[in-house]
Coordinates of C-alpha atoms and ligand atoms in Angstrom, one line a residue:
X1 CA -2.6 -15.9 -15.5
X2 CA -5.5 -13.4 -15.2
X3 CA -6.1 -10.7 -17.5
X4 CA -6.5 -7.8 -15.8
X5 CA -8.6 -6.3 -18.8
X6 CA -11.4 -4.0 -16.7
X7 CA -10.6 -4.9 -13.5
X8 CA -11.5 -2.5 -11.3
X9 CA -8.9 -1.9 -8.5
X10 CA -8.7 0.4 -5.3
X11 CA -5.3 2.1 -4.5
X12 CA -4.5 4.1 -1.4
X13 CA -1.3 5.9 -1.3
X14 CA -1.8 6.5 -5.0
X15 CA 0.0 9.8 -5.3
X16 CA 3.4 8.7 -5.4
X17 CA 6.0 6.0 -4.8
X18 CA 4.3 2.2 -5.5
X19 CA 0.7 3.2 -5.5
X20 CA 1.2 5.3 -8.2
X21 CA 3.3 3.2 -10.5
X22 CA 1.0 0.4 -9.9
X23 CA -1.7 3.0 -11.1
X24 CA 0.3 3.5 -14.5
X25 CA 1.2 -0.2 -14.8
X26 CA -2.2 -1.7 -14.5
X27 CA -4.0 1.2 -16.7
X28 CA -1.5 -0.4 -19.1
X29 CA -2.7 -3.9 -18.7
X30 CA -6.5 -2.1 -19.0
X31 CA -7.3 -1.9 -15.7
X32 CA -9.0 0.7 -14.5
X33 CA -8.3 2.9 -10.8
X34 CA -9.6 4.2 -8.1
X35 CA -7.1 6.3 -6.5
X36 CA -6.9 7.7 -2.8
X37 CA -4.5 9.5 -1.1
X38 CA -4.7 13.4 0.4
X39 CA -2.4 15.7 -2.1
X40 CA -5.0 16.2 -5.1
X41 CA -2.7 17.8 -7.5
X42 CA -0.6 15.3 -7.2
X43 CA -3.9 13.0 -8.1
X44 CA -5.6 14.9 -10.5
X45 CA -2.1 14.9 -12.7
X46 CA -2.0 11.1 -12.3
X47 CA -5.8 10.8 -13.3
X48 CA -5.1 13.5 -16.1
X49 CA -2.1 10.8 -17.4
X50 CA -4.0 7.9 -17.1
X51 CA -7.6 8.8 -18.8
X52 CA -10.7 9.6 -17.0
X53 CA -12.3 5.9 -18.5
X54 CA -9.6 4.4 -16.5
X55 CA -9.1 6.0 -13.7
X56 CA -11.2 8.5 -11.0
X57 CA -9.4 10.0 -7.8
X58 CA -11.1 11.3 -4.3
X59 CA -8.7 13.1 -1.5
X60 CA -8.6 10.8 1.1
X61 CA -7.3 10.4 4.4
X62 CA -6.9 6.4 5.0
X63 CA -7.2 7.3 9.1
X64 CA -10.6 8.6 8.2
X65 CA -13.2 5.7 8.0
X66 CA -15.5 7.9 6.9
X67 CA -13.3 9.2 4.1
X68 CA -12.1 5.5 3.4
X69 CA -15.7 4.2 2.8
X70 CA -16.5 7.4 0.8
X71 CA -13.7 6.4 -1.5
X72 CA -14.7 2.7 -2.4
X73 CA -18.6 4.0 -3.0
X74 CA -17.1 6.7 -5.3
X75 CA -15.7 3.8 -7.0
X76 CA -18.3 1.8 -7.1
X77 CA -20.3 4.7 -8.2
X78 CA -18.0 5.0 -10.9
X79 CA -17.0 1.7 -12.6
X80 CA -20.0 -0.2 -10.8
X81 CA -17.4 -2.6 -8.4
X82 CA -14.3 -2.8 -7.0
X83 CA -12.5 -6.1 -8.1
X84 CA -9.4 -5.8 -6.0
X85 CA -8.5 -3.4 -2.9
X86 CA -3.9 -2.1 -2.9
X87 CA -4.1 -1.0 0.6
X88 CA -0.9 0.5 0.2
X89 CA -0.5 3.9 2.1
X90 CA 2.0 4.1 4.7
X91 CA 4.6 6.6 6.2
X92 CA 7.7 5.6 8.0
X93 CA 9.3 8.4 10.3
X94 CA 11.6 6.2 12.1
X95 CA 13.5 7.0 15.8
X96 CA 14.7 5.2 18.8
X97 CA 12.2 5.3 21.2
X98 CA 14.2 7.4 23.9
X99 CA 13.8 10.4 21.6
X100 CA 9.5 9.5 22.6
X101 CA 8.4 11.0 19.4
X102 CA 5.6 9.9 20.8
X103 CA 3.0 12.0 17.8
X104 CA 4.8 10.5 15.0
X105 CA 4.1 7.0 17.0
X106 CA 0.5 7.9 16.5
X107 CA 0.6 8.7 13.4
X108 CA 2.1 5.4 11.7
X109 CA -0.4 3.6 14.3
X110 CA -3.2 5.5 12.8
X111 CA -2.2 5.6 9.0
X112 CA 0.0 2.0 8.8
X113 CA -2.6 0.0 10.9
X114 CA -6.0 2.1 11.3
X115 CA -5.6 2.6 7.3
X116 CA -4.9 -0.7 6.3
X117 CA -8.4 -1.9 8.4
X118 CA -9.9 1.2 7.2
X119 CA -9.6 0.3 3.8
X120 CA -10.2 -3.4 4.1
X121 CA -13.9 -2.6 5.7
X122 CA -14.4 -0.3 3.1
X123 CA -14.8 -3.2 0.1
X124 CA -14.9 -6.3 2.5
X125 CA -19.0 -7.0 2.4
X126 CA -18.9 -5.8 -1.3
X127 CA -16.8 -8.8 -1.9
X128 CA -17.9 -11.1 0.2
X129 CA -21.2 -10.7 -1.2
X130 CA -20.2 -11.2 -4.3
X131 CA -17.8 -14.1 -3.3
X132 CA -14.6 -13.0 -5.1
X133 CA -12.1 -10.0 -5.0
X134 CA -8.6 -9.1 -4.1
X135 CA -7.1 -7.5 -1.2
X136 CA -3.7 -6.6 -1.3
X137 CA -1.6 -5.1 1.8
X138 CA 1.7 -3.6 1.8
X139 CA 4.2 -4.6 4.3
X140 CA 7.9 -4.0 4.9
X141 CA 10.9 -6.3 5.3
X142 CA 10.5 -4.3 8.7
X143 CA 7.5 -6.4 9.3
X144 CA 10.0 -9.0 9.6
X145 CA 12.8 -8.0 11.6
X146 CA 13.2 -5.2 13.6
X147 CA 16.1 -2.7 13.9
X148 CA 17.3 0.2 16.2
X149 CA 14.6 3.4 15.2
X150 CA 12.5 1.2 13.5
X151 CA 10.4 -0.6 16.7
X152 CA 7.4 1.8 16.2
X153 CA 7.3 1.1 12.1
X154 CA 8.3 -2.5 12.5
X155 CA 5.3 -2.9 14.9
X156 CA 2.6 -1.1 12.4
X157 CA 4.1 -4.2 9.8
X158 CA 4.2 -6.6 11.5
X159 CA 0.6 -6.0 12.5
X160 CA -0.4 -5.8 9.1
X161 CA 1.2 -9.4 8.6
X162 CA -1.3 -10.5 11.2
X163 CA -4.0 -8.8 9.6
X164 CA -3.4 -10.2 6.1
X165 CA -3.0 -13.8 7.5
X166 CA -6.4 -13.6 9.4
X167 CA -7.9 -12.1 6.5
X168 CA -6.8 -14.7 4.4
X169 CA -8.0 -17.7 7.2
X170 CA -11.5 -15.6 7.6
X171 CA -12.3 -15.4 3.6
X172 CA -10.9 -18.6 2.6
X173 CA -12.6 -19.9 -0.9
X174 CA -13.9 -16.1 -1.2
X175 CA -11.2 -13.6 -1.2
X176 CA -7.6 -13.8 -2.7
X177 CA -4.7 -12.3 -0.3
X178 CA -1.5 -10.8 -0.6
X179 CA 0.9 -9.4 1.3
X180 CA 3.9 -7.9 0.7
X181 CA 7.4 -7.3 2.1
X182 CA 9.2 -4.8 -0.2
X183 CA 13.3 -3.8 1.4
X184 CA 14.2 -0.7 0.1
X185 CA 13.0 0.8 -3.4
X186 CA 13.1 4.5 -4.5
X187 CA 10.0 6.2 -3.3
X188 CA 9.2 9.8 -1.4
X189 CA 9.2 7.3 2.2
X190 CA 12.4 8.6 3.2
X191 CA 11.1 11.9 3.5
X192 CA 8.7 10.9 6.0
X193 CA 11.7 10.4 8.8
X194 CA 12.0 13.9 10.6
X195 CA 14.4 12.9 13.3
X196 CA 17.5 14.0 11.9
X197 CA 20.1 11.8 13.6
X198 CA 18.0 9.2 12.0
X199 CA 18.1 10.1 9.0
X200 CA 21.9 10.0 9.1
X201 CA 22.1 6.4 10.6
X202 CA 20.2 5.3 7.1
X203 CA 22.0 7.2 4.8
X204 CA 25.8 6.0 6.6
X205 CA 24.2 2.5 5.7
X206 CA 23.9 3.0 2.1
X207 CA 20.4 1.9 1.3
X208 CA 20.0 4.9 -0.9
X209 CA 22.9 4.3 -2.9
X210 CA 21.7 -0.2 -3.4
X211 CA 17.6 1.5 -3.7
X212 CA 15.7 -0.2 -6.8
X213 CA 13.2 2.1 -8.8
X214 CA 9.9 1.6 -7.5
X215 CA 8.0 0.1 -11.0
X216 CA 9.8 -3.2 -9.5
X217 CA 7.4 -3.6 -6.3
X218 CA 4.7 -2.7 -8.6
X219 CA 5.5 -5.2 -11.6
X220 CA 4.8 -7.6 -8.2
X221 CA 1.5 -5.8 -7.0
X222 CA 0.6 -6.5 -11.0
X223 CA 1.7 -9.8 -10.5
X224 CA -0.4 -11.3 -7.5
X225 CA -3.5 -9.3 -9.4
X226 CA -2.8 -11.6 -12.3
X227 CA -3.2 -14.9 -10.3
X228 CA -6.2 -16.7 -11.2
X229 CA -9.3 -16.9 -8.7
X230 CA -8.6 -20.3 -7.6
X231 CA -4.6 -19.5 -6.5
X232 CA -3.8 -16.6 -3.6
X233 CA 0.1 -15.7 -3.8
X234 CA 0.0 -14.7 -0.3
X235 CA 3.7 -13.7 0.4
X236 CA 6.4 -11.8 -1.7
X237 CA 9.4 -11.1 -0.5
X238 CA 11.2 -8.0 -2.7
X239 CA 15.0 -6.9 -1.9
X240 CA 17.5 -5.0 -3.9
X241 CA 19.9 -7.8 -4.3
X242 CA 22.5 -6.4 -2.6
X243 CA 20.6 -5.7 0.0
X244 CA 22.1 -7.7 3.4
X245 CA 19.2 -6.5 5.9
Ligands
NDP301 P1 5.7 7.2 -0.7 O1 6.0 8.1 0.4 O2 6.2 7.5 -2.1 O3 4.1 6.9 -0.8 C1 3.3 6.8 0.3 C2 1.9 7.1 -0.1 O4 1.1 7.1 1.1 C3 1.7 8.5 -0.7 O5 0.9 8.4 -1.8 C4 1.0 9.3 0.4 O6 0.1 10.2 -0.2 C5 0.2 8.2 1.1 N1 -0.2 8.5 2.4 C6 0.6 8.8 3.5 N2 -0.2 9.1 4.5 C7 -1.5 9.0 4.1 C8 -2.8 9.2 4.7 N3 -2.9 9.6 6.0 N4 -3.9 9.0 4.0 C9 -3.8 8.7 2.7 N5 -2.6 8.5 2.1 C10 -1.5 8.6 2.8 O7 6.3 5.8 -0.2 P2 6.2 4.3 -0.8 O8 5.6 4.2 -2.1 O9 7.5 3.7 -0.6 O10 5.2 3.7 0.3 C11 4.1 2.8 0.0 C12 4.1 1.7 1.0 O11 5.2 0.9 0.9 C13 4.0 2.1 2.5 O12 3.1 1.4 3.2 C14 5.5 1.8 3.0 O13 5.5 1.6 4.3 C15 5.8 0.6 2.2 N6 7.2 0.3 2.0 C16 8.0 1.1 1.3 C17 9.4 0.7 1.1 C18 10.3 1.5 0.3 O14 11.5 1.1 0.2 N7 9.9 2.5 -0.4 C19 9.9 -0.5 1.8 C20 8.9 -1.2 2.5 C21 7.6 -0.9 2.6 P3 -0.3 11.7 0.4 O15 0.9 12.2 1.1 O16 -0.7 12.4 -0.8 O17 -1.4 11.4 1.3

């Protein structure tokens, strides 16, 4: 295992849910953070937690590439290099496609799949110039399978399964990659679903009640950080256990 003493690691979607426990968790191992995502108070109370030697914040919008790239050279600015990139933003407002919510299908186009290339371009020639680093991308068990309301999101993970596994053919010997299929954990996601009938058919299924606390998916984010340069984990797999879907 790797100590993550002073590595220096990107996280988008930082203001709540995984992004920000994996914040907390590897400021404990002595990591230090760069942290996007767009509500700043939410950020600046993180980066007021966590130390400003450990950790710096910029408001960023991961469907901005501008903004995306302006995040990793504040970084770099910062601690001098980004070691590893948690690409890990993401919103899930889930419907059947009769409804043709056809805005919100933008949207999780834009954040789930624009973002996650965003953020990738953002560090990639930083890393591959200095042939090592760590890119980490944050699926679903939706990226999997596929369920009634869930084409739309299921489509933005499963593209970012693709993305991973030709990231990880294209850097091969350079860049260590993960990605990873969380089921359902306790986050602020839910919130994202504004078709109410929808919102309903999760709730009758009980995946609030069988939800894990979020520090679990990150404890696994720490986890493929901690691998040593020479070994990639490049799938995990995270369900409550009584989870059936
Ligand atoms: P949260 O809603 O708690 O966190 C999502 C994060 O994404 C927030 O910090 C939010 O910050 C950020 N975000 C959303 N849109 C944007 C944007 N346009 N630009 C920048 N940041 C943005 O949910 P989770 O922690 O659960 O979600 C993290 C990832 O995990 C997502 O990719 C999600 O799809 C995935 N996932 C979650 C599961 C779960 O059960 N919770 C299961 C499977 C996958 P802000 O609003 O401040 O911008």
């Amino acid at each position: 295992m790797n100590d993550l003493k002073d590595r220096v690691v990107m996280i988008t979607g930082a203001s709540s849910g995984f992004g920000r426990e994996a914040a907390r968790m590897l400021v404990s191992h002595g990591a230090k953070v760069i942290l996007g995502a767009r509500r700043e108070e939410k950020l600046k109370e993180l980066c007021a937690e966590l130390g400003s030697d450990a950790s710096t914040y910029m408001v960023t919008d991961v469907t901005s590439k501008e903004q995306m790239h302006a995040l990793a050279q504040h970084g770099i600015k910062t601690f001098g290099r980004i070691d590893s990139l948690v690409n890990n933003a993401g919103i899930m407002p889930l419907s059947l496609i009769k409804k043709g919510r056809t805005d919100e299908w933008d949207q999780m186009i834009d954040v789930n799949i624009k973002g996650v290339l965003y953020g990738i371009d953002s560090v990639y020639a930083h890393m591959l110039e200095r042939e090592s680093g760590q890119i980490i991308n944050i699926s679903s068990v939706a990226g999997k399978r596929v369920m009634p309301g869930s084409a739309v999101y299921s489509g933005t993970k499963y593209a970012v399964r693709a993305i991973s596994e030709g990231l990880r053919v294209e850097s091969a010997g350079k860049i260590q990659v993960t990605c990873i299929y969380p089921g359902a954990f306790t986050t602020e996601l839910a919130f994202t679903i504004k078709d109410e009938s929808m919102m309903e058919a999760l709730m009758s299924r009980g995946l609030g009640a069988i939800a894990q606390p979020a520090e679990r998916v990150a404890e696994s984010i720490v986890y493929a950080l901690q691998q040593d340069p020479g070994v990639s984990v490049n799938e995990i797999v995270i369900r409550p256990t009584a989870q059936d879907t």
